[in-house]
Amino acid sequence: MTPADLMWAVVPVFPPSEANRVREGYLKGESVPGEFHWAPSKFLMLFDTNNDGLISFAEYIFFVTLLSIPESTFSVTFKMFDLDNNGAATVLGVFVYGQALHKLDKLFKLILRLEFAHYDYNSLGTISAKDFAWLMIPSADMKNIDKFLDRVDEITDEPGLRDIRVTFEEFNNFAELRK
């Protein structure tokens, strides 16, 4: 898969509410419905370990595994850097742990940017309230998904909500609350 495919695989997104797109993909022989307008980042390309420009299944599994590590339990990883098993990490171990934590944080921020950019397809710097709601649905409790999907559709019927625009900073602040 390409780096763009990797992003689509890990970021659960709906088509932007203000776009006429129904879906992004296409089959061989169909016309291309839209272009992915986010250039692959150098950071995402780090997961292309053999530098062939594509993400293999093994590279994808590694990427998804990293994303599944909750930040709150990441401290367990610290024990891996207790190089002499004395309950304290060495300077090298702390450095490596710090670098790993920094890279994981960078990965989460990149995913947030990609999510936002998907809905900000005109590069206005804001997304609609409805698209913001679409972004929140993947973090909802699965037993309430249908209810939330229905509520998202109602946003366009509410005059006070349909005109609201959300900036990346506001979206990012909300994402911090979800941690």
Tab-separated table of C-alpha atoms in Angstrom:
chain	number	residue	atom	x	y	z
A	1	MET	CA	0.000	0.000	0.000
A	2	THR	CA	1.061	3.592	-0.502
A	3	PRO	CA	1.558	6.026	2.403
A	4	ALA	CA	-1.840	7.537	1.485
A	5	ASP	CA	-3.413	4.060	1.703
A	6	LEU	CA	-1.806	3.647	5.128
A	7	MET	CA	-3.459	6.853	6.301
A	8	TRP	CA	-6.870	5.772	4.995
A	9	ALA	CA	-6.441	2.393	6.707
A	10	VAL	CA	-5.798	3.849	10.164
A	11	VAL	CA	-7.901	7.028	10.119
A	12	PRO	CA	-11.623	6.243	10.186
A	13	VAL	CA	-13.118	9.004	8.049
A	14	PHE	CA	-16.404	9.802	6.346
A	15	PRO	CA	-16.510	11.908	3.181
A	16	PRO	CA	-16.385	15.650	3.999
A	17	SER	CA	-19.954	16.936	4.456
A	18	GLU	CA	-19.314	19.975	2.264
A	19	ALA	CA	-17.856	17.959	-0.627
A	20	ASN	CA	-19.740	16.111	-3.317
A	21	ARG	CA	-17.569	13.039	-2.865
A	22	VAL	CA	-19.196	9.791	-1.855
A	23	ARG	CA	-16.018	7.782	-1.528
A	24	GLU	CA	-12.325	8.150	-2.219
A	25	GLY	CA	-11.435	4.806	-3.727
A	26	TYR	CA	-11.999	3.492	-7.218
A	27	LEU	CA	-11.659	0.259	-9.131
A	28	LYS	CA	-9.436	-0.338	-12.148
A	29	GLY	CA	-11.187	1.138	-15.171
A	30	GLU	CA	-13.213	3.706	-13.196
A	31	SER	CA	-12.478	7.389	-13.312
A	32	VAL	CA	-10.564	8.724	-10.317
A	33	PRO	CA	-13.113	10.504	-8.023
A	34	GLY	CA	-10.575	12.644	-6.189
A	35	GLU	CA	-6.938	12.997	-5.369
A	36	PHE	CA	-5.449	12.614	-1.917
A	37	HIS	CA	-4.082	16.093	-1.272
A	38	TRP	CA	-1.799	15.423	1.701
A	39	ALA	CA	1.781	14.727	0.728
A	40	PRO	CA	3.186	11.671	2.503
A	41	SER	CA	5.233	12.817	5.462
A	42	LYS	CA	8.818	11.794	6.054
A	43	PHE	CA	7.632	10.425	9.389
A	44	LEU	CA	5.126	8.050	7.742
A	45	MET	CA	7.848	6.942	5.365
A	46	LEU	CA	9.855	5.718	8.381
A	47	PHE	CA	7.473	2.755	8.424
A	48	ASP	CA	8.596	1.852	4.894
A	49	THR	CA	11.553	-0.077	6.289
A	50	ASN	CA	12.786	-1.424	2.943
A	51	ASN	CA	12.508	1.995	1.218
A	52	ASP	CA	10.480	0.714	-1.736
A	53	GLY	CA	7.902	3.515	-1.441
A	54	LEU	CA	5.218	1.077	-0.323
A	55	ILE	CA	4.019	-0.130	3.069
A	56	SER	CA	4.089	-3.936	3.275
A	57	PHE	CA	1.672	-5.933	5.409
A	58	ALA	CA	4.353	-6.468	8.080
A	59	GLU	CA	5.128	-2.728	8.123
A	60	TYR	CA	1.389	-1.985	8.388
A	61	ILE	CA	0.972	-4.380	11.334
A	62	PHE	CA	3.895	-2.713	13.126
A	63	PHE	CA	2.331	0.721	12.526
A	64	VAL	CA	-1.098	-0.355	13.788
A	65	THR	CA	0.492	-1.996	16.839
A	66	LEU	CA	2.225	1.269	17.739
A	67	LEU	CA	-1.067	3.140	17.413
A	68	SER	CA	-2.791	0.677	19.726
A	69	ILE	CA	-0.455	1.362	22.665
A	70	PRO	CA	-2.387	3.615	25.059
A	71	GLU	CA	-0.289	6.514	26.271
A	72	SER	CA	-1.305	5.700	29.849
A	73	THR	CA	0.260	2.223	29.663
A	74	PHE	CA	3.296	3.253	27.657
A	75	SER	CA	5.268	3.353	30.915
A	76	VAL	CA	5.399	-0.449	30.809
A	77	THR	CA	7.776	0.062	27.904
A	78	PHE	CA	10.069	1.905	30.302
A	79	LYS	CA	10.853	-1.431	31.947
A	80	MET	CA	12.331	-2.597	28.660
A	81	PHE	CA	14.946	0.133	29.039
A	82	ASP	CA	15.960	-0.933	32.540
A	83	LEU	CA	19.036	-2.458	30.976
A	84	ASP	CA	20.518	-3.962	34.153
A	85	ASN	CA	17.183	-4.974	35.805
A	86	ASN	CA	17.809	-2.939	38.955
A	87	GLY	CA	14.560	-0.961	38.762
A	88	ALA	CA	16.297	2.104	37.386
A	89	ALA	CA	16.903	3.009	33.813
A	90	THR	CA	20.325	3.900	32.546
A	91	VAL	CA	20.993	7.232	30.872
A	92	LEU	CA	20.950	5.421	27.545
A	93	GLY	CA	17.704	3.673	28.475
A	94	VAL	CA	16.034	6.959	29.453
A	95	PHE	CA	17.264	8.572	26.249
A	96	VAL	CA	15.906	5.714	24.124
A	97	TYR	CA	12.613	5.731	26.055
A	98	GLY	CA	12.322	9.503	25.630
A	99	GLN	CA	12.985	9.207	21.913
A	100	ALA	CA	10.363	6.448	21.584
A	101	LEU	CA	7.798	8.478	23.537
A	102	HIS	CA	8.548	11.529	21.381
A	103	LYS	CA	8.095	9.508	18.178
A	104	LEU	CA	4.824	8.017	19.413
A	105	ASP	CA	3.541	11.501	20.293
A	106	LYS	CA	4.648	12.728	16.863
A	107	LEU	CA	2.751	9.848	15.259
A	108	PHE	CA	-0.478	10.698	17.113
A	109	LYS	CA	-0.134	14.374	16.117
A	110	LEU	CA	0.408	13.401	12.492
A	111	ILE	CA	-2.735	11.260	12.528
A	112	LEU	CA	-4.696	14.217	13.976
A	113	ARG	CA	-3.361	16.500	11.219
A	114	LEU	CA	-4.324	13.948	8.560
A	115	GLU	CA	-7.826	13.554	9.984
A	116	PHE	CA	-8.350	17.308	10.014
A	117	ALA	CA	-6.861	17.759	6.526
A	118	HIS	CA	-9.270	15.178	5.130
A	119	TYR	CA	-12.243	17.335	6.137
A	120	ASP	CA	-10.485	20.622	5.353
A	121	TYR	CA	-10.252	19.560	1.717
A	122	ASN	CA	-10.346	23.205	0.494
A	123	SER	CA	-7.500	24.164	2.880
A	124	LEU	CA	-9.567	26.873	4.601
A	125	GLY	CA	-8.131	26.092	8.034
A	126	THR	CA	-11.534	25.129	9.432
A	127	ILE	CA	-14.010	22.273	9.201
A	128	SER	CA	-17.767	22.230	9.665
A	129	ALA	CA	-19.434	21.253	12.931
A	130	LYS	CA	-20.830	18.191	11.158
A	131	ASP	CA	-17.367	17.074	10.063
A	132	PHE	CA	-16.072	17.671	13.589
A	133	ALA	CA	-18.828	15.363	14.828
A	134	TRP	CA	-17.789	12.746	12.230
A	135	LEU	CA	-14.258	12.937	13.649
A	136	MET	CA	-15.529	12.243	17.168
A	137	ILE	CA	-17.607	9.172	16.325
A	138	PRO	CA	-14.695	6.681	16.138
A	139	SER	CA	-13.871	7.374	19.790
A	140	ALA	CA	-17.452	6.763	20.956
A	141	ASP	CA	-18.656	3.668	22.765
A	142	MET	CA	-19.681	1.136	20.082
A	143	LYS	CA	-23.065	0.463	21.683
A	144	ASN	CA	-24.023	4.115	21.045
A	145	ILE	CA	-22.684	4.476	17.492
A	146	ASP	CA	-26.088	4.360	15.757
A	147	LYS	CA	-27.446	7.060	18.054
A	148	PHE	CA	-24.436	9.294	17.405
A	149	LEU	CA	-24.592	8.758	13.641
A	150	ASP	CA	-28.231	9.893	13.701
A	151	ARG	CA	-27.314	12.948	15.766
A	152	VAL	CA	-24.584	13.937	13.311
A	153	ASP	CA	-27.149	13.969	10.511
A	154	GLU	CA	-29.328	16.319	12.596
A	155	ILE	CA	-26.558	18.948	12.849
A	156	THR	CA	-27.362	20.345	9.409
A	157	ASP	CA	-30.967	20.903	10.543
A	158	GLU	CA	-29.903	23.078	13.490
A	159	PRO	CA	-29.359	26.717	12.410
A	160	GLY	CA	-27.061	27.411	15.372
A	161	LEU	CA	-24.836	24.429	14.595
A	162	ARG	CA	-24.664	24.185	10.824
A	163	ASP	CA	-22.726	27.460	10.485
A	164	ILE	CA	-20.121	26.710	13.177
A	165	ARG	CA	-16.531	26.221	11.960
A	166	VAL	CA	-13.859	24.397	13.986
A	167	THR	CA	-10.156	25.250	13.688
A	168	PHE	CA	-7.343	22.714	13.935
A	169	GLU	CA	-6.337	24.198	17.290
A	170	GLU	CA	-9.860	23.621	18.659
A	171	PHE	CA	-9.913	20.104	17.220
A	172	ASN	CA	-6.475	19.381	18.682
A	173	ASN	CA	-7.532	20.694	22.114
A	174	PHE	CA	-10.550	18.402	22.059
A	175	ALA	CA	-8.366	15.468	21.017
A	176	GLU	CA	-6.148	16.140	24.056
A	177	LEU	CA	-9.235	15.727	26.262
A	178	ARG	CA	-9.892	12.296	24.717
A	179	LYS	CA	-6.510	10.956	25.890
